[in-house]
PDB file of C-alpha atoms in Angstrom:
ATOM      1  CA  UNK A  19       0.000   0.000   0.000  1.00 73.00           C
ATOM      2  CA  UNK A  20       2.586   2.426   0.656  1.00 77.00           C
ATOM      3  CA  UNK A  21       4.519   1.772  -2.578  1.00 81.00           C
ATOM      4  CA  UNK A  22       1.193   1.768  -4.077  1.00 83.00           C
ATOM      5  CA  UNK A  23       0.803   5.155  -2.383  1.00 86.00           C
ATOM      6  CA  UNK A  24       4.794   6.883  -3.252  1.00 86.00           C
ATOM      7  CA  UNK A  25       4.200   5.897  -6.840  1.00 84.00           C
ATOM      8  CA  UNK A  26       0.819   7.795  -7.018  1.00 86.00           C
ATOM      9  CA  UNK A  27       2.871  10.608  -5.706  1.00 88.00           C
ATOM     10  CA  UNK A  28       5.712  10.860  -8.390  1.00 88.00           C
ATOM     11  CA  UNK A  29       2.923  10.466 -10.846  1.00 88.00           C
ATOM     12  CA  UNK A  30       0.883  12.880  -9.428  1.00 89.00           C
ATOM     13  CA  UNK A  31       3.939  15.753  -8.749  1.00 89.00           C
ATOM     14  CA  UNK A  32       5.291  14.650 -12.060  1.00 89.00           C
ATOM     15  CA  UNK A  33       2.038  15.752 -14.385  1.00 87.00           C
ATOM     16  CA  UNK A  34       1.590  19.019 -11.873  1.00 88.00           C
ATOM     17  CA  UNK A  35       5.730  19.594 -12.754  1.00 89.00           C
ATOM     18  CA  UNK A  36       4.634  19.359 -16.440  1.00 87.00           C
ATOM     19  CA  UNK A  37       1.431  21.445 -16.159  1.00 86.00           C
ATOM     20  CA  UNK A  38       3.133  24.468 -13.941  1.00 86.00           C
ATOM     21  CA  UNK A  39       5.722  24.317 -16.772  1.00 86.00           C
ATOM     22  CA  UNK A  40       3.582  24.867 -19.942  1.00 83.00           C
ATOM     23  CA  UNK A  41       0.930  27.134 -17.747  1.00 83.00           C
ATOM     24  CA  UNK A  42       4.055  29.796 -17.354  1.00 81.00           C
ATOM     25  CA  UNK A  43       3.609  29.877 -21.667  1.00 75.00           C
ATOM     26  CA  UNK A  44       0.092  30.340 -21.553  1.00 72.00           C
ATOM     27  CA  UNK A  45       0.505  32.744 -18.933  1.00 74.00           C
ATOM     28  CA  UNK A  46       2.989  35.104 -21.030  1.00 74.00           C
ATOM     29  CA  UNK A  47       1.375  34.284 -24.352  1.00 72.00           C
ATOM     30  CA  UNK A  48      -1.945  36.129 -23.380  1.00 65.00           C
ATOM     31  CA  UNK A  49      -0.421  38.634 -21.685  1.00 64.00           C
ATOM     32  CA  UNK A  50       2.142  39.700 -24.546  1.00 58.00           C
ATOM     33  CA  UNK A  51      -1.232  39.595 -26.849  1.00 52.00           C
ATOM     34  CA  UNK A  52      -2.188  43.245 -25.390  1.00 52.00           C
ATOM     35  CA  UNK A  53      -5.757  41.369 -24.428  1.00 48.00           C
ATOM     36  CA  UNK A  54      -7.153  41.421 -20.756  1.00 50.00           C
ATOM     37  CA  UNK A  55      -4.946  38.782 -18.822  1.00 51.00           C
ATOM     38  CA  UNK A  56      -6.051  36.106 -16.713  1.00 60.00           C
ATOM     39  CA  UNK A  57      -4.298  35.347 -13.860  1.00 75.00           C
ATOM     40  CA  UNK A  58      -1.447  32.495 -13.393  1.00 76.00           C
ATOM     41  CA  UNK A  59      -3.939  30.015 -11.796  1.00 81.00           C
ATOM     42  CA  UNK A  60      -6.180  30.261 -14.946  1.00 79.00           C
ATOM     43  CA  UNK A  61      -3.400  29.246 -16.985  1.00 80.00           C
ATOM     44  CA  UNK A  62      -2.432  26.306 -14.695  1.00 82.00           C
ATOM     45  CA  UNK A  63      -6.171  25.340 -14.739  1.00 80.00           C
ATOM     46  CA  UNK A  64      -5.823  25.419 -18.355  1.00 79.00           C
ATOM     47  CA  UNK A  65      -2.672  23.478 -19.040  1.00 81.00           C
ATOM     48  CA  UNK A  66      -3.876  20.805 -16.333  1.00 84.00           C
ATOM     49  CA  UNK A  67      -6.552  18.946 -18.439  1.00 82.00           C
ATOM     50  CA  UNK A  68      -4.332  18.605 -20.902  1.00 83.00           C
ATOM     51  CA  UNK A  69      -1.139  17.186 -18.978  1.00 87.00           C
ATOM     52  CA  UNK A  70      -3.194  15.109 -16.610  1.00 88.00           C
ATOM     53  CA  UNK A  71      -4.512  13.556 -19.553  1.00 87.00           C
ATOM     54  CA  UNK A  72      -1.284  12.414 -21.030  1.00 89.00           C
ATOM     55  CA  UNK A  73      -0.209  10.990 -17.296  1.00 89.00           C
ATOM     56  CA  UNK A  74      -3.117   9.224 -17.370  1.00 89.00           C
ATOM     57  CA  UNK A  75      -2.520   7.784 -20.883  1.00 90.00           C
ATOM     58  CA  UNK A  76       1.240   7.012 -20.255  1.00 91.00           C
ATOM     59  CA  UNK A  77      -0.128   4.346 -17.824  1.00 90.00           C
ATOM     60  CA  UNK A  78      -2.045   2.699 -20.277  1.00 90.00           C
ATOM     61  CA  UNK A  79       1.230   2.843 -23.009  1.00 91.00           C
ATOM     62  CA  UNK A  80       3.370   1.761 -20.461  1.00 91.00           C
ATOM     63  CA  UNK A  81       0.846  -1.027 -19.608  1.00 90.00           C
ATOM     64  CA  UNK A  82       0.535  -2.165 -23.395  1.00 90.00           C
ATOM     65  CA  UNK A  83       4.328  -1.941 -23.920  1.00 89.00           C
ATOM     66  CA  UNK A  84       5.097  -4.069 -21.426  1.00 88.00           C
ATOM     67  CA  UNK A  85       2.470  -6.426 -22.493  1.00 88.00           C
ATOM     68  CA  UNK A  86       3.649  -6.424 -26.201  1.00 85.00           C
ATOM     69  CA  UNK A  87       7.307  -6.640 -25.106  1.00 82.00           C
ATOM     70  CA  UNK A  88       7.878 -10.016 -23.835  1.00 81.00           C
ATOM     71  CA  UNK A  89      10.255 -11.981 -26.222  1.00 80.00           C
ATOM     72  CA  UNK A  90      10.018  -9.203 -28.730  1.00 83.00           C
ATOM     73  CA  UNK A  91      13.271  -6.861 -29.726  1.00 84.00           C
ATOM     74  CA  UNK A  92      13.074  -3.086 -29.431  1.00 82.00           C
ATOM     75  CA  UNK A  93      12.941  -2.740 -33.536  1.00 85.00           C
ATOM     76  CA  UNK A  94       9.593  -4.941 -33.786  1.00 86.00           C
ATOM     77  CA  UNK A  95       8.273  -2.646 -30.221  1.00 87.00           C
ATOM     78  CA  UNK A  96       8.654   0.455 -31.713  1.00 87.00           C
ATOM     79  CA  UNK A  97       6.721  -1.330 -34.885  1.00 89.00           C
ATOM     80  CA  UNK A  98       3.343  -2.238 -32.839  1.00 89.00           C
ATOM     81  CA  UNK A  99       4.097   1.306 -31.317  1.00 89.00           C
ATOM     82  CA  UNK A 100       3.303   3.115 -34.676  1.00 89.00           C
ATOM     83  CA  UNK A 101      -0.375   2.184 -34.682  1.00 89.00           C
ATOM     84  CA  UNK A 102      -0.817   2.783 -30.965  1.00 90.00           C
ATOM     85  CA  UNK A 103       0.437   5.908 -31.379  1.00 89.00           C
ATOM     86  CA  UNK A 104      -2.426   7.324 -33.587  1.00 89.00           C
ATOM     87  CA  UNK A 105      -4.788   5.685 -31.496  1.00 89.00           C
ATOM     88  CA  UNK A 106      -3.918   6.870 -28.203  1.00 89.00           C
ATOM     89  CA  UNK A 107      -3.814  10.430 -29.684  1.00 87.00           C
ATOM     90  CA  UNK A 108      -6.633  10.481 -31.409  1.00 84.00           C
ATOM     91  CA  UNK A 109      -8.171   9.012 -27.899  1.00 85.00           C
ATOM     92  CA  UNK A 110      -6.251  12.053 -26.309  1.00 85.00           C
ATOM     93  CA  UNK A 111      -8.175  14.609 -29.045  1.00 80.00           C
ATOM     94  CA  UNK A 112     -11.624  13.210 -28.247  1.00 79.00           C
ATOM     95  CA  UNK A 113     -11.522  13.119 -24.482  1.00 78.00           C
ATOM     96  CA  UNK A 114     -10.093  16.701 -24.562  1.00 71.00           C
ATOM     97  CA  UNK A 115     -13.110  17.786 -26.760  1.00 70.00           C
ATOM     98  CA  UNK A 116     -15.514  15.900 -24.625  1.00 72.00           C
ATOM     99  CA  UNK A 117     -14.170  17.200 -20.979  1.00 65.00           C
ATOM    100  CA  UNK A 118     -14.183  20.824 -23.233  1.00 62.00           C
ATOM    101  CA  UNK A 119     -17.450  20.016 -24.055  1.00 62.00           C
ATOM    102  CA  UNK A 120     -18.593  19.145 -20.210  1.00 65.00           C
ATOM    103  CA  UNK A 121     -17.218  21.905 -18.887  1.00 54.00           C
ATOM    104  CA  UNK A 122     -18.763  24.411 -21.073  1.00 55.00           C
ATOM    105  CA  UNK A 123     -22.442  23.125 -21.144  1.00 56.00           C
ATOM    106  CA  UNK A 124     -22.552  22.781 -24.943  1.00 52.00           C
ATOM    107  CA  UNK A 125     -24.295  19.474 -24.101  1.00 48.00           C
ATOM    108  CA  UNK A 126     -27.112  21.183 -22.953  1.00 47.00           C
ATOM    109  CA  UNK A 127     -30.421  20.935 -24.503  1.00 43.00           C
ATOM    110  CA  UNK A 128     -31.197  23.250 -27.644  1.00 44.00           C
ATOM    111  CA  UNK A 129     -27.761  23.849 -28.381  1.00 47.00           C
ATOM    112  CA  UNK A 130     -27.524  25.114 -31.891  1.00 42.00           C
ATOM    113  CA  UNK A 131     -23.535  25.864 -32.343  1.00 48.00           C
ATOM    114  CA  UNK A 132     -22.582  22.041 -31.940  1.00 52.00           C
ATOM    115  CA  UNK A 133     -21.594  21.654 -35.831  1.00 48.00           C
ATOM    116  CA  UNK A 134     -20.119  24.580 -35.845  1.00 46.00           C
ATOM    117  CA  UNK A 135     -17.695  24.122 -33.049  1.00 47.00           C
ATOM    118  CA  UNK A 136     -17.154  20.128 -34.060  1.00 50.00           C
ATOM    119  CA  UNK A 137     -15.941  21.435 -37.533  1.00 49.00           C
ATOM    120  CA  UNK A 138     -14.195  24.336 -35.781  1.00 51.00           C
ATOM    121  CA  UNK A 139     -12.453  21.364 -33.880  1.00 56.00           C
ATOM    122  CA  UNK A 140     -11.811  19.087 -36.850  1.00 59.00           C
ATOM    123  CA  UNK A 141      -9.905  21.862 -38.447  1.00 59.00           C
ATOM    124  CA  UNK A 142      -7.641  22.839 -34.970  1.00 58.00           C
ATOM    125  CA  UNK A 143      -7.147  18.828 -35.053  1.00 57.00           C
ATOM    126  CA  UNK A 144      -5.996  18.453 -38.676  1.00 58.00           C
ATOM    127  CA  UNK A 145      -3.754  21.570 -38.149  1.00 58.00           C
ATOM    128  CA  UNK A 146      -1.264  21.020 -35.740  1.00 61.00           C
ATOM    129  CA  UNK A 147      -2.881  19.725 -32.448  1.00 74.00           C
ATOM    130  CA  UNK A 148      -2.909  16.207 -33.790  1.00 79.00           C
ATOM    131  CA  UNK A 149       0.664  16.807 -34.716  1.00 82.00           C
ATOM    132  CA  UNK A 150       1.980  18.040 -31.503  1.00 84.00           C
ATOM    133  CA  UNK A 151       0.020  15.374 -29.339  1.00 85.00           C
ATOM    134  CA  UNK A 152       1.347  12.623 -31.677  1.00 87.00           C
ATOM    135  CA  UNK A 153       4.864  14.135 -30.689  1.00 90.00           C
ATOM    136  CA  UNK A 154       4.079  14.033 -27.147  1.00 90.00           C
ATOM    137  CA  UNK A 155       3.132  10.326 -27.313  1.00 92.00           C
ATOM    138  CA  UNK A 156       6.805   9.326 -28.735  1.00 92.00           C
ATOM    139  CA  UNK A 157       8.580  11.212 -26.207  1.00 92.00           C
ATOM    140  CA  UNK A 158       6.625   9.263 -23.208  1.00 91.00           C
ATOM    141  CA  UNK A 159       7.042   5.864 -25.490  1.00 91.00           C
ATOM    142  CA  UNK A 160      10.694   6.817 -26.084  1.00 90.00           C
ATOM    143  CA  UNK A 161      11.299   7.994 -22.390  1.00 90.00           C
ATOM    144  CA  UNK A 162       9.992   4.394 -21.213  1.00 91.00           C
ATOM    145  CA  UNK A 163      11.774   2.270 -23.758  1.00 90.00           C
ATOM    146  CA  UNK A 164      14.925   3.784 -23.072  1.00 90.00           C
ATOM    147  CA  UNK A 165      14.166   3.760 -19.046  1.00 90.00           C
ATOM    148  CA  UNK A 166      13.404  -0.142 -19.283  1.00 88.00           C
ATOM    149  CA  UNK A 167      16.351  -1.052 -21.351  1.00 86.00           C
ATOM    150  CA  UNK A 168      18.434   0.647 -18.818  1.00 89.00           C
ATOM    151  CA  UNK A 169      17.071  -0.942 -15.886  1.00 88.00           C
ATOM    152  CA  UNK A 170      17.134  -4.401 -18.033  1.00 86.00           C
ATOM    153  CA  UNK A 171      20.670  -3.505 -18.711  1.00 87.00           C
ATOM    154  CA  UNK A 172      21.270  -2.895 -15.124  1.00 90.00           C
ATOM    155  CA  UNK A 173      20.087  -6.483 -13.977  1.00 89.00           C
ATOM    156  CA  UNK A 174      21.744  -8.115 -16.888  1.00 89.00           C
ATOM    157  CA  UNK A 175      24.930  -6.405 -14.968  1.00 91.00           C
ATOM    158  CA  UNK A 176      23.839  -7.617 -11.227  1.00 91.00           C
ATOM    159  CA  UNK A 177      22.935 -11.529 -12.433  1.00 91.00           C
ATOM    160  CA  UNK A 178      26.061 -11.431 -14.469  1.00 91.00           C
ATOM    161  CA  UNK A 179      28.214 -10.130 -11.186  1.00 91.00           C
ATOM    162  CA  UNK A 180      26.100 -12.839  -9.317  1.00 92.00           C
ATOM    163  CA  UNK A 181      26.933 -15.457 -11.433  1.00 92.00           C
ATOM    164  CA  UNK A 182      30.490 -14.828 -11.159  1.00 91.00           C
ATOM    165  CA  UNK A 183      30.710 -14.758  -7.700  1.00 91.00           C
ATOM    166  CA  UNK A 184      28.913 -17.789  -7.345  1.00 92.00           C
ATOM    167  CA  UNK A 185      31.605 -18.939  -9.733  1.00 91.00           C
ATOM    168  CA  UNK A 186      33.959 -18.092  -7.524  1.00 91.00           C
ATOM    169  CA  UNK A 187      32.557 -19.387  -4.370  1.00 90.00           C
ATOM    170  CA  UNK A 188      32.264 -22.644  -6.449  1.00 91.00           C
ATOM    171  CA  UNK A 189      35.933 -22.471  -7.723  1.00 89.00           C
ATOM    172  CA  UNK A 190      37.239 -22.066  -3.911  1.00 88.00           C
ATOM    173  CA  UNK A 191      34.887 -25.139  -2.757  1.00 88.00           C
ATOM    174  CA  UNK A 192      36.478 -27.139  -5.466  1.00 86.00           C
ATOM    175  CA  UNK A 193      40.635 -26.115  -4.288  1.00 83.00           C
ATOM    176  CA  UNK A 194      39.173 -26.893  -0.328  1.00 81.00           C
ATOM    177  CA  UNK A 195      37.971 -29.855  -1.574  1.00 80.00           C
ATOM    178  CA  UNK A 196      41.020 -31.020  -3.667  1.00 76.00           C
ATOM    179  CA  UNK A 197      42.811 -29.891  -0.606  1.00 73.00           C
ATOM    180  CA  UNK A 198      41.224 -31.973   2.127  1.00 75.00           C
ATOM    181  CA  UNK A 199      41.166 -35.070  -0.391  1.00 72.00           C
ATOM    182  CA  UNK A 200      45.136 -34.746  -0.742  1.00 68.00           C
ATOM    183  CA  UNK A 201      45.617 -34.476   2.964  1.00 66.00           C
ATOM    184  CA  UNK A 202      43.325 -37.563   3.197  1.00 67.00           C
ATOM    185  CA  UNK A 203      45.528 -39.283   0.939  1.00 63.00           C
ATOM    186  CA  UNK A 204      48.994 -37.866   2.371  1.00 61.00           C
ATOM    187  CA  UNK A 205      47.931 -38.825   6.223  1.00 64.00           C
ATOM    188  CA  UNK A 206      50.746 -37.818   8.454  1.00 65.00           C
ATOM    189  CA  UNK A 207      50.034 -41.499   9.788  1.00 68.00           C
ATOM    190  CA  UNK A 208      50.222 -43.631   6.900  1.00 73.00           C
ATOM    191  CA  UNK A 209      53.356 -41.227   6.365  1.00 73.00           C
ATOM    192  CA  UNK A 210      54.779 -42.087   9.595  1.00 76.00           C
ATOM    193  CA  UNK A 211      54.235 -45.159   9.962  1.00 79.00           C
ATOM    194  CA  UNK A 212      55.789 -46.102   6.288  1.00 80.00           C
ATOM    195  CA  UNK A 213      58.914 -44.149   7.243  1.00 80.00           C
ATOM    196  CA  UNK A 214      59.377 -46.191  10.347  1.00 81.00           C
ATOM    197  CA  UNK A 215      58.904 -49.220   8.614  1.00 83.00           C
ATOM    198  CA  UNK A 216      61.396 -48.600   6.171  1.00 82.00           C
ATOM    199  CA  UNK A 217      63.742 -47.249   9.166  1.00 83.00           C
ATOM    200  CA  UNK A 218      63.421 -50.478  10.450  1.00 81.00           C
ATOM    201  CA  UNK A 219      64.941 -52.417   7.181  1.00 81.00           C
ATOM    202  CA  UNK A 220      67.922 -49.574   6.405  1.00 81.00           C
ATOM    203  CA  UNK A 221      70.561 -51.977   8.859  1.00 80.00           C
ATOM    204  CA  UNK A 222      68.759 -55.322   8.347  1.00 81.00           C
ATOM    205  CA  UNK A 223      67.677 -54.854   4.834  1.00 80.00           C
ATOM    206  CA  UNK A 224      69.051 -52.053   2.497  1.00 82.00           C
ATOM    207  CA  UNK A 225      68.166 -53.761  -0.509  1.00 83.00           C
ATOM    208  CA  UNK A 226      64.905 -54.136   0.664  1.00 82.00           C
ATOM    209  CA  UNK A 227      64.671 -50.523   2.276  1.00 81.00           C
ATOM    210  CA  UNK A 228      65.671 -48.968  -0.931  1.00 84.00           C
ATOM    211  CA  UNK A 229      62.928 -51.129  -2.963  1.00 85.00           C
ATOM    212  CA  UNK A 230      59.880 -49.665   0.282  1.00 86.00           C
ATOM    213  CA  UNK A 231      61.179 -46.095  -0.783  1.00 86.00           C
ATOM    214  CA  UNK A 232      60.735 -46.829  -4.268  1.00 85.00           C
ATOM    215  CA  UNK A 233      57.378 -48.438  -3.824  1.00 85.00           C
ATOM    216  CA  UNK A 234      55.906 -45.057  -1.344  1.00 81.00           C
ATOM    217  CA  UNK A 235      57.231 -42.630  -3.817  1.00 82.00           C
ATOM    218  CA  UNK A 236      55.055 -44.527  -6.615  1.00 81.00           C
ATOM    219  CA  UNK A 237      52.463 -44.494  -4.173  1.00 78.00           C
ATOM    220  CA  UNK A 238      52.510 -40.679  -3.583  1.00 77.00           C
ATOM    221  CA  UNK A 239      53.448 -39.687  -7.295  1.00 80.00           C
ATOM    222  CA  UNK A 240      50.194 -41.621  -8.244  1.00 77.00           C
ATOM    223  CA  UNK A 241      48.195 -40.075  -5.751  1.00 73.00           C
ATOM    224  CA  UNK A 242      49.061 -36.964  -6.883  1.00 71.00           C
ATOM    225  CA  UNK A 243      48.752 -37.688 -10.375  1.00 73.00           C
ATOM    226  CA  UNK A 244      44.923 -38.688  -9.633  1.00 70.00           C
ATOM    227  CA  UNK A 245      44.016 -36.535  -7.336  1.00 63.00           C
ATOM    228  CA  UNK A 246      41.221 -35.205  -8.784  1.00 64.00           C
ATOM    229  CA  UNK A 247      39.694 -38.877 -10.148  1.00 66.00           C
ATOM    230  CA  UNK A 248      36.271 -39.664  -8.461  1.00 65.00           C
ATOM    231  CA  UNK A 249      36.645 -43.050  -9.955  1.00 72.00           C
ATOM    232  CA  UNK A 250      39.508 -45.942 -10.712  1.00 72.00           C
ATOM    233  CA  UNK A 251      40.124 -48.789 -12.329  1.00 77.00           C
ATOM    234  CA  UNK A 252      40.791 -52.485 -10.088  1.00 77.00           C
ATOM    235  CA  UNK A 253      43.630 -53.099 -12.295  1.00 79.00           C
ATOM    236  CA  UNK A 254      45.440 -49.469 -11.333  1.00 73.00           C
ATOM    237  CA  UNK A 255      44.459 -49.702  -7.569  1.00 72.00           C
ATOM    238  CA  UNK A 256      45.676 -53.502  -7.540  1.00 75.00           C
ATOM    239  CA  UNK A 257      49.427 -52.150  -9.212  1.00 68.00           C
TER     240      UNK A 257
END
């Protein structure tokens, strides 16, 4: 709930940003017309409509692009974009000209200006407002594609350190293992105990002593050799 709640916020302070911003032209505009001038909180109820509109509709691209995106590359998005684009503006045209509509009471009964004002509208929408609206629509599509290839870039980054490190982990596990296993196999004991054997032949036995020596430093050069075997044949382990 409180995410829920923080990213209502940043969408909310992000579309009043956008409307204080364009509500400063408006504001100027009229007054360097030499008409009367409304006041600044006209012009930000003016600009708001509009720019609360658009926040509202980014949701819904954002929404369809990530929909459309999965196993898709950013060549065939931008693709499905191009008739979403005219659709979402053309959606922004007629629910400005609706609200417009609301708001001035030209719904009201015995109204006789309506076709006059819808072709007055057709002709502000075929020249320019559908252009600049259609603009507006690839900057928020643009703005999102290239914020959700960064952040997919950015996790790409963080498995791919992951993975390492769990490469490394695995790489240390494997020289502790190798370790221990060569210890097992060079037991001080078994050491110890073959040294005093042979010890015990030098005087009685040298022949013998020198053929023990031999034998242990076969022993040892073939455990080393195999270290790392899981498995052996009977034939090696008998020679």
């Amino acid at each position: 709930m409180r995410n829920l709640t923080r990213k209502f916020l940043l969408w909310f302070g992000c579309c009043m940003v956008v409307s204080l911003f364009f509500s400063t032209r408006i504001y100027f505009s009229q007054t360097g017309m030499g008409g009367p001038a409304d006041s600044y909180l006209d012009a930000v109820r003016q600009a708001m409509p509009q720019w609360f509109t658009w926040g509202a509709l980014s949701l819904v691209i954002i929404r369809i692009d990530r929909l459309i995106a999965r196993g898709r590359s950013l060549l065939q998005r931008l693709l499905l974009h191009l008739p979403l684009s005219f659709l979402v503006t053309a959606a922004f045209f007629l629910v400005g000209l609706l609200a417009d509509a609301l708001l001035s009471g030209r719904f009201s009964a015995g109204n006789t200006s309506d076709r006059m004002l819808a072709f007055a509208n057709i002709k502000q929408f075929l020249g320019g407002a559908f252009q600049w609206n259609y603009l507006i629509y690839w900057l928020i599509a643009g703005g999102w594609l290239a914020w959700d290839y960064n952040r997919e870039s950015q996790d790409r980054k963080l498995q791919a350190a992951q993975l390492a490190l769990k490469t490394t982990q695995l790489e240390q596990r494997l020289t502790e293992a190798r370790l221990l296993n060569l210890k097992a196999q060079l037991h001080p004991h078994f050491l110890f105990n073959a040294l005093n054997t042979i010890s015990a032949f030098v005087e009685k036995d040298p022949r013998g002593a020198r053929q023990m020596i031999e034998h242990l430093g076969d022993l040892l050069r073939f455990s080393l050799e195999h270290s790392e075997d899981q498995e052996t044949t009977l034939a090696a382990e008998l020679a």
